[in-house]
XYZ file of C-alpha atoms in Angstrom:
680
model
C 48.329 -75.727 107.557
C 46.051 -73.406 109.466
C 42.179 -73.722 109.881
C 41.626 -70.686 107.546
C 43.906 -72.164 104.967
C 42.223 -75.370 104.902
C 38.643 -73.482 104.691
C 39.603 -71.312 101.648
C 41.396 -74.460 99.910
C 37.901 -76.261 100.268
C 36.056 -73.373 99.007
C 38.499 -73.099 95.916
C 37.967 -76.804 95.257
C 34.309 -76.406 95.417
C 34.118 -73.474 93.132
C 36.208 -75.008 90.584
C 34.153 -78.363 90.719
C 30.902 -76.459 90.272
C 32.162 -74.227 87.805
C 29.637 -74.666 84.959
C 26.780 -74.567 87.397
C 28.000 -71.337 88.851
C 28.527 -69.736 85.280
C 24.979 -70.779 84.178
C 23.411 -69.742 87.405
C 24.732 -66.311 87.321
C 23.645 -65.949 83.419
C 20.066 -67.240 84.420
C 20.044 -64.774 87.498
C 21.230 -61.929 85.250
C 18.375 -62.609 82.509
C 15.803 -63.085 85.027
C 16.597 -59.667 86.903
C 16.613 -57.839 83.569
C 13.415 -59.237 82.265
C 11.445 -60.037 85.368
C 12.409 -57.240 87.795
C 11.479 -53.526 87.550
C 14.180 -51.228 86.452
C 16.006 -48.991 88.647
C 14.000 -45.767 88.108
C 15.756 -42.677 89.354
C 13.730 -39.488 90.031
C 14.323 -35.761 91.165
C 12.950 -35.364 94.626
C 11.871 -31.937 96.182
C 14.418 -30.171 98.439
C 12.714 -31.776 101.492
C 13.812 -35.125 100.143
C 17.360 -33.984 100.342
C 17.581 -34.088 104.041
C 16.675 -30.881 105.893
C 14.359 -30.887 108.641
C 14.493 -27.420 110.324
C 12.710 -24.140 110.974
C 12.654 -23.020 107.250
C 10.037 -25.816 106.701
C 7.906 -24.588 109.674
C 8.110 -20.990 108.500
C 7.058 -22.080 104.975
C 4.046 -24.071 106.523
C 3.147 -21.320 108.967
C 3.145 -18.786 106.183
C 0.771 -20.689 104.107
C -1.420 -21.275 106.883
C -1.793 -17.561 107.917
C -1.928 -16.102 104.331
C -3.905 -18.887 102.649
C -1.504 -18.592 99.692
C 2.241 -19.076 99.301
C 4.489 -15.986 98.412
C 7.075 -17.890 96.684
C 7.129 -20.830 94.051
C 9.741 -23.000 92.915
C 8.726 -22.391 89.380
C 9.056 -19.185 87.625
C 8.417 -18.018 84.175
C 10.866 -15.437 83.110
C 10.284 -12.563 80.421
C 13.203 -10.069 79.791
C 14.336 -7.675 77.220
C 17.338 -5.459 78.135
C 16.312 -2.950 75.769
C 12.943 -2.570 77.613
C 9.488 -4.110 77.657
C 6.451 -2.326 76.476
C 3.860 -1.133 79.035
C 1.272 -3.167 77.172
C 3.424 -6.456 77.665
C 4.032 -5.887 81.203
C 0.315 -5.239 81.839
C -0.843 -8.308 79.815
C 1.554 -10.332 82.148
C -0.171 -8.888 85.298
C -3.636 -9.632 83.963
C -2.720 -13.092 82.999
C -1.620 -13.845 86.564
C -5.060 -12.136 87.876
C -7.029 -14.305 85.384
C -5.139 -17.541 86.714
C -5.700 -16.616 90.236
C -9.452 -15.817 89.632
C -10.002 -19.267 87.876
C -10.890 -17.536 84.596
C -8.085 -18.946 82.799
C -7.943 -22.279 81.410
C -4.804 -23.855 82.936
C -3.747 -26.543 85.255
C -1.887 -23.797 87.257
C -3.535 -23.099 90.722
C -2.116 -19.446 91.123
C 0.579 -17.158 89.554
C 2.322 -13.961 90.878
C 3.814 -11.760 88.317
C 6.343 -9.365 89.402
C 7.582 -6.724 86.852
C 10.486 -4.601 87.690
C 8.339 -1.505 86.769
C 9.454 1.858 88.159
C 7.789 2.659 91.493
C 7.552 -1.145 92.375
C 11.112 -2.147 92.280
C 14.098 0.246 92.786
C 16.388 -1.215 90.356
C 19.137 -0.264 88.003
C 16.930 -1.448 85.181
C 13.320 -0.533 84.844
C 10.481 -1.952 82.599
C 12.782 -4.604 81.228
C 11.526 -7.994 82.987
C 8.587 -9.870 84.507
C 9.024 -12.775 86.484
C 5.834 -14.844 87.267
C 5.838 -17.138 89.963
C 3.767 -20.071 89.304
C 1.812 -22.490 91.463
C 0.777 -25.926 90.390
C -0.609 -28.958 92.116
C 2.118 -29.571 94.881
C 1.453 -33.461 94.761
C 2.629 -33.628 91.256
C 6.229 -34.621 90.430
C 8.786 -31.971 89.384
C 8.542 -33.077 85.834
C 4.652 -32.548 85.695
C 4.796 -29.109 87.711
C 7.396 -27.853 85.155
C 5.515 -29.070 82.185
C 2.387 -27.191 83.462
C 4.434 -23.700 83.482
C 6.192 -24.591 80.292
C 2.944 -25.293 78.402
C 1.209 -22.159 79.799
C 4.271 -20.191 78.765
C 4.513 -21.475 75.262
C 0.749 -21.183 74.710
C 0.529 -17.583 75.972
C 3.762 -15.907 75.424
C 4.000 -16.348 71.645
C 4.383 -12.407 70.783
C 7.844 -11.181 70.373
C 7.112 -8.333 72.476
C 6.415 -10.887 75.417
C 10.494 -11.358 75.562
C 9.995 -14.813 76.938
C 13.247 -16.351 78.108
C 12.091 -19.628 79.910
C 10.983 -21.426 83.101
C 13.303 -21.547 85.882
C 13.677 -22.198 89.473
C 14.749 -25.065 91.703
C 11.911 -27.469 90.546
C 12.513 -27.233 86.818
C 16.290 -27.371 87.468
C 15.918 -30.543 89.293
C 13.497 -31.831 86.492
C 16.083 -31.027 83.764
C 18.951 -32.580 85.680
C 16.751 -35.822 85.832
C 16.313 -35.451 81.985
C 19.979 -34.767 81.312
C 21.008 -37.731 83.340
C 18.689 -40.055 81.711
C 19.975 -38.762 78.299
C 23.599 -39.390 79.243
C 23.672 -42.263 81.533
C 23.998 -44.960 79.137
C 26.530 -42.975 76.984
C 28.759 -42.702 80.198
C 28.208 -46.277 81.058
C 29.251 -47.404 77.596
C 32.375 -45.344 77.482
C 33.123 -46.221 80.984
C 33.008 -49.998 80.077
C 35.292 -49.486 77.103
C 37.901 -47.577 79.236
C 38.033 -50.072 81.986
C 38.133 -53.070 79.402
C 41.130 -51.245 77.634
C 42.828 -51.036 80.970
C 42.453 -54.770 81.516
C 43.460 -55.509 78.009
C 46.662 -53.542 78.117
C 47.453 -54.985 81.712
C 47.509 -58.602 80.557
C 48.238 -58.097 76.778
C 44.856 -60.109 76.267
C 41.511 -59.756 74.557
C 39.920 -62.812 76.578
C 40.863 -61.049 79.885
C 38.607 -58.085 79.447
C 35.837 -60.350 77.964
C 35.779 -62.181 81.007
C 35.673 -58.979 82.950
C 32.847 -57.997 80.811
C 30.815 -60.806 81.623
C 31.416 -60.666 85.437
C 30.729 -56.999 85.436
C 27.282 -57.691 83.294
C 26.103 -60.042 85.775
C 26.682 -57.900 88.603
C 25.181 -54.863 87.112
C 21.907 -56.541 85.854
C 21.313 -58.263 89.144
C 22.081 -55.217 91.182
C 19.908 -52.710 89.230
C 17.058 -55.328 89.053
C 17.139 -56.314 92.944
C 17.553 -52.418 93.796
C 14.490 -51.644 91.470
C 12.250 -54.305 92.989
C 13.325 -53.324 96.596
C 12.353 -49.697 95.822
C 9.036 -50.676 94.447
C 8.357 -53.293 97.287
C 9.389 -50.545 99.874
C 7.836 -47.633 98.062
C 10.953 -45.523 98.383
C 12.399 -43.274 95.638
C 15.798 -43.532 94.167
C 17.692 -40.343 94.014
C 18.536 -39.522 90.476
C 22.130 -39.029 91.185
C 22.370 -42.756 92.390
C 22.506 -44.996 89.253
C 25.494 -43.636 87.641
C 27.475 -43.935 90.946
C 26.178 -47.569 91.389
C 27.194 -48.558 87.991
C 30.830 -46.741 88.236
C 31.098 -48.551 91.707
C 30.169 -51.846 90.301
C 32.396 -51.450 87.240
C 35.272 -50.412 89.461
C 35.323 -52.974 92.158
C 34.400 -56.061 89.999
C 37.083 -55.022 87.355
C 39.666 -54.665 90.460
C 38.932 -58.182 91.717
C 39.059 -59.633 88.223
C 42.511 -58.152 87.833
C 43.476 -59.661 91.390
C 42.316 -63.007 90.386
C 43.717 -62.904 86.948
C 47.125 -61.909 88.447
C 46.975 -65.028 90.628
C 46.095 -67.199 87.827
C 48.843 -65.921 85.740
C 51.348 -66.471 88.466
C 50.054 -70.073 89.203
C 50.168 -70.941 85.489
C 53.722 -69.504 85.314
C 54.801 -71.900 88.105
C 53.860 -74.767 85.655
C 50.366 -75.769 87.271
C 47.658 -77.097 85.109
C 44.525 -75.144 84.454
C 42.319 -76.457 87.109
C 45.031 -76.548 89.907
C 46.078 -72.911 88.773
C 42.386 -71.834 89.218
C 42.212 -73.595 92.687
C 45.441 -71.751 93.805
C 44.383 -68.318 92.688
C 41.088 -68.836 94.224
C 42.513 -69.989 97.458
C 44.984 -67.215 97.551
C 43.105 -64.234 96.638
C 39.378 -65.197 97.828
C 40.245 -64.272 101.604
C 41.755 -60.845 100.341
C 39.062 -59.902 98.186
C 36.423 -61.062 100.632
C 37.739 -58.888 103.489
C 38.445 -55.831 100.874
C 34.795 -56.170 99.560
C 33.377 -56.354 103.230
C 35.469 -53.428 104.121
C 34.174 -51.305 101.354
C 30.461 -52.337 101.982
C 30.876 -51.806 105.854
C 32.593 -48.347 104.971
C 29.551 -47.227 102.873
C 27.013 -48.665 105.010
C 28.480 -46.265 107.862
C 26.432 -43.559 105.919
C 23.355 -44.974 107.699
C 24.379 -43.210 110.936
C 23.911 -39.798 109.154
C 20.987 -37.660 110.226
C 20.474 -36.651 106.532
C 17.890 -38.700 104.702
C 19.914 -38.483 101.545
C 23.091 -40.123 103.230
C 20.831 -42.669 104.993
C 19.494 -43.669 101.696
C 22.922 -43.678 99.870
C 24.627 -45.834 102.492
C 22.649 -49.023 102.369
C 22.343 -48.773 98.439
C 26.083 -48.462 97.937
C 26.714 -51.238 100.577
C 24.169 -53.574 98.514
C 26.064 -53.019 95.350
C 29.309 -53.780 96.846
C 28.141 -56.851 98.205
C 26.689 -57.954 94.790
C 29.916 -57.166 93.237
C 31.742 -59.123 95.890
C 29.459 -62.262 95.560
C 30.040 -62.187 91.746
C 33.723 -61.651 92.095
C 34.275 -64.747 94.583
C 32.053 -67.136 92.560
C 31.705 -66.260 88.881
C 35.266 -65.011 88.361
C 36.964 -68.084 89.690
C 34.450 -70.249 87.855
C 35.450 -68.649 84.734
C 39.128 -68.968 85.480
C 38.584 -72.566 85.935
C 36.851 -73.081 82.525
C 39.423 -70.802 80.644
C 42.801 -71.403 82.225
C 45.585 -70.079 79.911
C 42.840 -69.091 77.429
C 41.878 -66.371 79.859
C 45.215 -64.507 78.499
C 44.524 -65.324 74.762
C 46.072 -64.571 72.230
C 49.129 -64.034 74.609
C 50.898 -67.377 75.349
C 52.209 -67.733 79.043
C 55.555 -69.112 79.482
C 56.391 -71.265 82.334
C 59.092 -69.644 84.569
C 62.338 -71.395 85.228
C 62.578 -72.322 88.950
C 66.194 -70.859 88.872
C 64.706 -67.456 87.615
C 63.841 -66.399 91.057
C 61.036 -64.196 89.973
C 61.155 -60.506 88.846
C 64.161 -58.249 89.863
C 62.687 -55.489 92.239
C 62.556 -52.080 90.798
C 64.704 -49.116 91.853
C 61.635 -47.944 93.426
C 60.891 -50.951 95.274
C 64.565 -51.163 96.632
C 64.209 -47.370 97.649
C 61.098 -47.980 99.891
C 62.442 -51.003 101.505
C 65.656 -49.186 102.570
C 65.317 -47.240 105.822
C 67.386 -44.310 104.801
C 65.673 -43.505 101.408
C 62.253 -44.701 103.130
C 62.610 -41.919 105.660
C 63.037 -39.314 102.768
C 60.268 -40.636 100.779
C 57.666 -40.819 103.790
C 58.848 -37.139 104.678
C 58.246 -35.785 101.125
C 55.046 -37.596 100.731
C 53.653 -36.611 103.952
C 54.616 -32.963 103.498
C 53.290 -32.801 99.896
C 49.819 -34.335 100.912
C 49.611 -32.282 103.986
C 50.233 -28.892 102.183
C 47.420 -29.750 99.661
C 45.052 -31.085 102.247
C 45.523 -27.637 104.092
C 43.773 -26.035 101.011
C 40.507 -28.145 102.048
C 39.966 -25.463 104.760
C 38.405 -23.240 102.264
C 35.798 -25.806 101.249
C 32.392 -24.332 100.859
C 29.083 -26.147 100.260
C 25.835 -25.366 98.198
C 23.187 -26.718 96.010
C 23.114 -24.713 93.006
C 20.466 -26.669 91.082
C 20.393 -24.114 88.247
C 24.052 -23.320 88.201
C 24.754 -27.048 87.738
C 22.955 -27.274 84.427
C 24.536 -27.210 81.007
C 24.841 -23.526 79.362
C 22.455 -24.451 76.608
C 19.662 -25.353 78.983
C 16.469 -23.244 78.894
C 16.353 -23.223 82.589
C 20.071 -22.307 82.952
C 19.604 -19.445 80.291
C 16.298 -18.219 82.125
C 18.221 -18.569 85.628
C 21.127 -16.204 84.533
C 18.546 -13.386 84.477
C 19.108 -12.564 88.033
C 21.311 -10.038 90.198
C 23.055 -8.734 87.019
C 19.968 -8.001 85.173
C 17.311 -7.769 87.814
C 19.410 -6.178 90.648
C 18.358 -5.978 94.276
C 14.917 -4.578 95.374
C 15.343 -2.184 98.240
C 11.870 -1.299 99.256
C 9.567 -4.327 99.037
C 5.937 -4.041 99.832
C 4.872 -5.583 103.074
C 1.968 -8.189 102.769
C -0.162 -8.230 105.825
C -3.063 -10.578 106.890
C -6.493 -9.434 107.180
C -6.366 -9.777 110.877
C -3.216 -7.612 110.896
C -1.274 -9.712 113.118
C 1.237 -11.239 110.721
C 3.273 -9.678 107.984
C 5.897 -11.275 105.465
C 8.508 -9.807 103.231
C 9.917 -10.935 99.974
C 13.693 -10.745 100.138
C 15.747 -10.702 96.808
C 19.520 -11.457 97.439
C 22.219 -9.948 95.312
C 23.836 -13.463 95.150
C 22.972 -16.641 93.372
C 20.404 -18.655 95.161
C 21.309 -21.927 96.888
C 24.876 -21.303 96.630
C 27.287 -20.784 99.469
C 27.322 -16.828 99.459
C 23.544 -16.699 99.509
C 23.523 -19.173 102.432
C 25.846 -17.033 104.352
C 23.585 -14.102 103.756
C 20.429 -15.956 104.874
C 22.396 -17.250 107.975
C 23.279 -13.688 109.064
C 20.017 -12.260 108.467
C 18.665 -15.263 110.690
C 21.295 -14.276 113.282
C 20.009 -10.778 113.182
C 16.362 -11.454 113.314
C 16.272 -11.034 117.208
C 17.887 -7.757 117.107
C 15.757 -6.637 114.124
C 12.410 -7.533 115.968
C 13.794 -5.778 119.143
C 14.633 -2.403 117.306
C 11.217 -2.573 115.777
C 9.358 -2.926 119.078
C 8.427 -6.303 118.247
C 10.599 -8.208 120.667
C 7.756 -10.689 121.513
C 6.951 -11.549 117.873
C 7.956 -14.861 116.346
C 9.716 -14.790 113.013
C 11.050 -17.125 110.554
C 12.828 -17.307 107.024
C 11.291 -19.647 104.421
C 12.609 -20.373 100.783
C 14.800 -22.364 98.770
C 17.919 -20.737 100.180
C 16.841 -21.067 103.620
C 16.056 -24.749 102.977
C 19.549 -25.084 101.386
C 21.051 -23.614 104.496
C 19.506 -26.486 106.567
C 20.366 -29.085 104.265
C 24.297 -27.871 104.162
C 24.127 -27.439 107.908
C 22.690 -30.963 108.449
C 25.149 -32.362 106.110
C 28.282 -30.597 107.847
C 26.650 -31.833 111.236
C 26.724 -35.403 109.899
C 30.529 -34.976 109.102
C 31.576 -36.194 112.721
C 29.049 -39.050 112.770
C 29.989 -40.274 109.268
C 33.713 -39.853 109.671
C 33.879 -41.625 113.006
C 31.625 -44.330 111.781
C 33.590 -44.928 108.611
C 37.043 -44.713 110.274
C 35.895 -47.030 113.103
C 34.524 -49.644 110.444
C 37.748 -49.590 108.493
C 40.090 -49.552 111.332
C 38.320 -52.725 112.916
C 38.532 -54.670 109.684
C 42.099 -53.875 109.067
C 42.896 -54.997 112.724
C 41.080 -58.260 112.136
C 42.614 -58.986 108.981
C 46.159 -58.133 109.993
C 45.965 -59.104 113.461
C 47.795 -56.111 114.654
C 47.164 -52.434 115.865
C 50.139 -50.467 114.781
C 50.079 -51.019 111.052
C 46.195 -50.223 110.733
C 46.730 -46.984 112.559
C 49.364 -45.632 109.913
C 47.477 -47.166 106.997
C 44.300 -45.436 107.787
C 46.165 -42.176 108.565
C 47.794 -42.506 105.164
C 44.249 -42.786 103.449
C 43.016 -39.847 105.548
C 46.071 -37.751 104.522
C 45.526 -38.759 100.891
C 41.592 -37.748 101.323
C 42.377 -34.308 102.760
C 44.916 -33.726 99.742
C 42.128 -34.793 97.235
C 39.651 -32.341 98.632
C 42.265 -29.721 98.915
C 42.961 -30.133 95.047
C 39.144 -30.081 94.314
C 38.764 -26.659 96.327
C 41.861 -25.309 94.162
C 40.340 -26.544 91.024
C 36.627 -25.791 91.432
C 36.623 -22.921 93.713
C 40.023 -21.423 92.617
C 40.541 -22.051 89.000
C 37.082 -22.504 87.805
C 35.777 -19.812 90.248
C 32.725 -21.688 91.539
C 31.382 -20.449 94.657
C 31.226 -23.748 96.432
C 31.034 -27.611 95.803
C 27.667 -29.663 95.750
C 26.829 -30.344 99.242
C 26.785 -34.178 99.228
C 29.798 -34.659 97.068
C 32.808 -34.242 99.541
C 31.008 -36.512 102.174
C 29.942 -39.306 99.603
C 33.422 -39.381 97.873
C 35.090 -39.254 101.411
C 33.454 -42.447 102.584
C 34.142 -44.259 99.237
C 37.780 -43.073 99.214
C 38.383 -44.206 102.739
C 36.772 -47.787 102.157
C 38.550 -48.086 98.675
C 41.777 -47.078 100.372
C 41.300 -49.645 103.071
C 40.594 -52.143 100.210
C 44.118 -51.620 98.591
C 45.554 -51.649 101.857
C 44.328 -55.041 102.459
C 45.582 -56.233 99.184
C 49.031 -54.397 99.177
C 49.918 -54.970 102.900
C 48.107 -58.441 103.081
C 50.514 -59.819 100.344
C 53.619 -58.769 102.312
C 51.972 -60.068 105.591
C 51.782 -63.502 104.110
C 55.319 -63.501 102.766
C 56.723 -62.183 106.005
C 55.513 -65.342 107.719
C 58.386 -67.126 106.368
C 60.998 -64.448 105.452
C 62.427 -61.242 106.716
C 60.288 -58.105 106.429
C 62.693 -56.370 103.927
C 62.664 -59.506 101.912
C 58.963 -59.672 101.954
C 58.544 -56.242 100.585
C 61.072 -56.836 97.922
C 59.256 -59.818 96.674
C 55.708 -58.753 97.520
C 55.814 -55.274 96.449
C 56.340 -55.839 92.673
C 53.500 -58.268 92.398
C 50.919 -56.251 94.419
C 51.837 -52.824 92.859
C 51.389 -54.125 89.314
C 47.959 -55.374 90.153
C 47.018 -52.384 92.250
C 48.067 -50.010 89.694
C 45.998 -51.639 86.909
C 43.060 -51.937 89.480
C 43.594 -48.366 90.454
C 43.661 -47.192 86.652
C 40.455 -49.136 85.987
C 38.622 -47.592 89.138
C 39.819 -44.241 88.452
C 38.511 -44.366 84.874
C 35.055 -45.765 86.064
C 34.559 -43.014 88.527
C 36.360 -40.236 86.553
C 34.224 -40.643 83.629
C 31.018 -39.659 85.596
C 32.351 -36.009 84.728
C 31.013 -36.765 81.116
C 27.477 -36.190 82.474
C 27.112 -32.226 81.891
C 25.805 -31.547 85.442
C 28.059 -29.877 88.006
C 27.741 -32.732 90.775
C 28.917 -35.308 88.478
C 31.857 -33.302 87.323
C 32.697 -32.905 90.834
C 32.100 -36.482 91.884
C 34.456 -37.535 88.684
C 37.144 -35.403 89.583
C 37.223 -36.023 93.282
C 36.936 -39.878 93.051
C 39.259 -40.164 89.990
C 41.928 -37.874 91.677
C 41.532 -39.409 94.905
C 42.012 -43.034 93.589
C 45.122 -41.977 91.502
C 46.731 -40.346 94.554
C 45.777 -43.371 96.683
C 47.549 -45.600 94.200
C 50.581 -43.633 93.095
C 51.436 -41.967 96.111
C 49.896 -43.695 99.135
C 50.364 -47.213 98.279
C 53.328 -47.053 95.959
C 55.447 -44.701 98.221
C 54.039 -43.694 101.609
C 52.817 -46.883 102.780
C 55.936 -49.416 101.949
C 58.084 -46.529 103.424
C 56.278 -46.501 106.689
C 56.204 -50.297 106.841
C 60.077 -50.184 106.369
C 60.551 -47.410 108.989
C 58.258 -49.049 111.745
C 59.492 -52.551 110.743
C 58.471 -55.532 112.675
C 56.574 -53.430 115.423
C 53.667 -52.802 112.523
C 52.324 -56.414 113.707
C 52.157 -55.468 117.372
C 50.599 -56.807 119.567
C 51.231 -60.033 117.858
C 54.941 -61.296 116.942
C 54.233 -62.248 113.276
C 56.739 -60.001 111.640
C 59.251 -60.204 114.738
C 59.100 -64.246 114.401
C 59.740 -63.970 110.677
C 62.935 -61.627 111.336
C 64.308 -63.856 114.073
C 64.031 -67.132 112.181
C 65.571 -65.575 108.918
């Protein structure tokens, strides 16, 4: 027996012996975290908190310094009547703005700039139909507070039908509403996700006790993780992105359920072999703990690779998700084996497990298993899989990124309704007034685009304008002047550029970490290379499907900027997780038998467990789409589809076919598989 086997057998004996202490300890930790530690409060941060640090910030700061008052606000009150607003209503809007700016109006607003589309001020297709009042509140206040100031002012002042009040809009109210919608739906989504995941476990094992065991394990992991994360955020005085809590819970639900399924599969097999409750628990723990541990560390290290990003958002995402995975891993390798040791066969109640006859020889391999273990059919399956995934992945070249805060909101949102009063209703202004400083050495323009702010098309327009600025200045005789572009779309352009620049660093770090851990676990170089290449191909196909669905079928301008990158790191890491479980089992069996026989014996066992685990994880991530916000619909789609592709195409078809085709050379430079073949 090897040193590693002795170590894991000793660990299994210890966990089984301390089973009651471990269960009571986790119960106490969950209760203490819930009652004593602060909750994980998500908040909506300003655009600056999303990661951009470029010239647009400096342009905005310099504009405020020179003019003493900002030209643009991130909050706007919209009045609009397509049949026309009266002259009196427009005049009242202008007078209200003057009163606010002079301090003669009782309000918490610091300033207001009303812009009516009156004939002569804007050259538009509509005239005298709208007033957009840019509102300025105390900048140190939260999104919610600044939005509330504008809404309170509008509701108190715009009470007449002639005022044609539509709502309060802008990137700041949109982020505030996103936070409120998220808080409203997050518990519903979590409850539905738990039910879906438990249903998968119940069907997989034909048991009611197995999902109860899973629920206890997941509950302990979620309670401890959210409590510790909330305490750490308070201690370090850092804010948690509003988008993070649902992702944390979904990730915990998914991975802890996966590991429950793996351990339960091991316990079922040991009980079927005739071992008693404690011995079966020890065997399952000794067999699966090393696989679960390496798999969990792989996912944690993969998500932690986000820390190499230049974007502040990704740098915050990485450690938070890594801590989440590690907490789930610690729960999995301690609490789950302890519960298995306590329950034994009762973990599968009401189903009664039968002891398998030694002569039965295990389950007969399916036609699919025999096909991927045959070199001829394996070649056809591998070629078809690569071709299909490759063609789909090619569509990812059309991927565009944007922010689209207002466009991500539900249609019934007041911010969303106000926000659609845009290019179609208040078309582009051609000749805007030039604002000049008193000294006459600085000017600024208000540029209104004919495309939706913060989305890919608007970002392209801003970048084109930025590229042409030197030529514009030169043609105007101002070649020595300094110019810059500020505003939300300019900030969005910087955020998207920073995110895209992070792609190489994040991708290289994630691939390196996953490759290194696969090499260490398998003690080989060849197999990890094609395993990781398969995961990358599946990831490309997933992004291609996302482009076809969201930008093609639904007609979106882009995908939310962080979705493809956060999802990519998770999918690569989780793909390596399943690689370790699937190939790891074949690797173990191939020590004592030919590779083909190891595939025929190990594939059915690992495929059943991975299929169940994949369905649970896909449900956990996919149900994020129940949150009626565009980023969550995109995250749910990309992660759910990505997991299903990984499980049903890569793990079930492509990887075993490649293992058959490459053969014993997969273990190079070790001779583990060659040795097994020569001694068969």
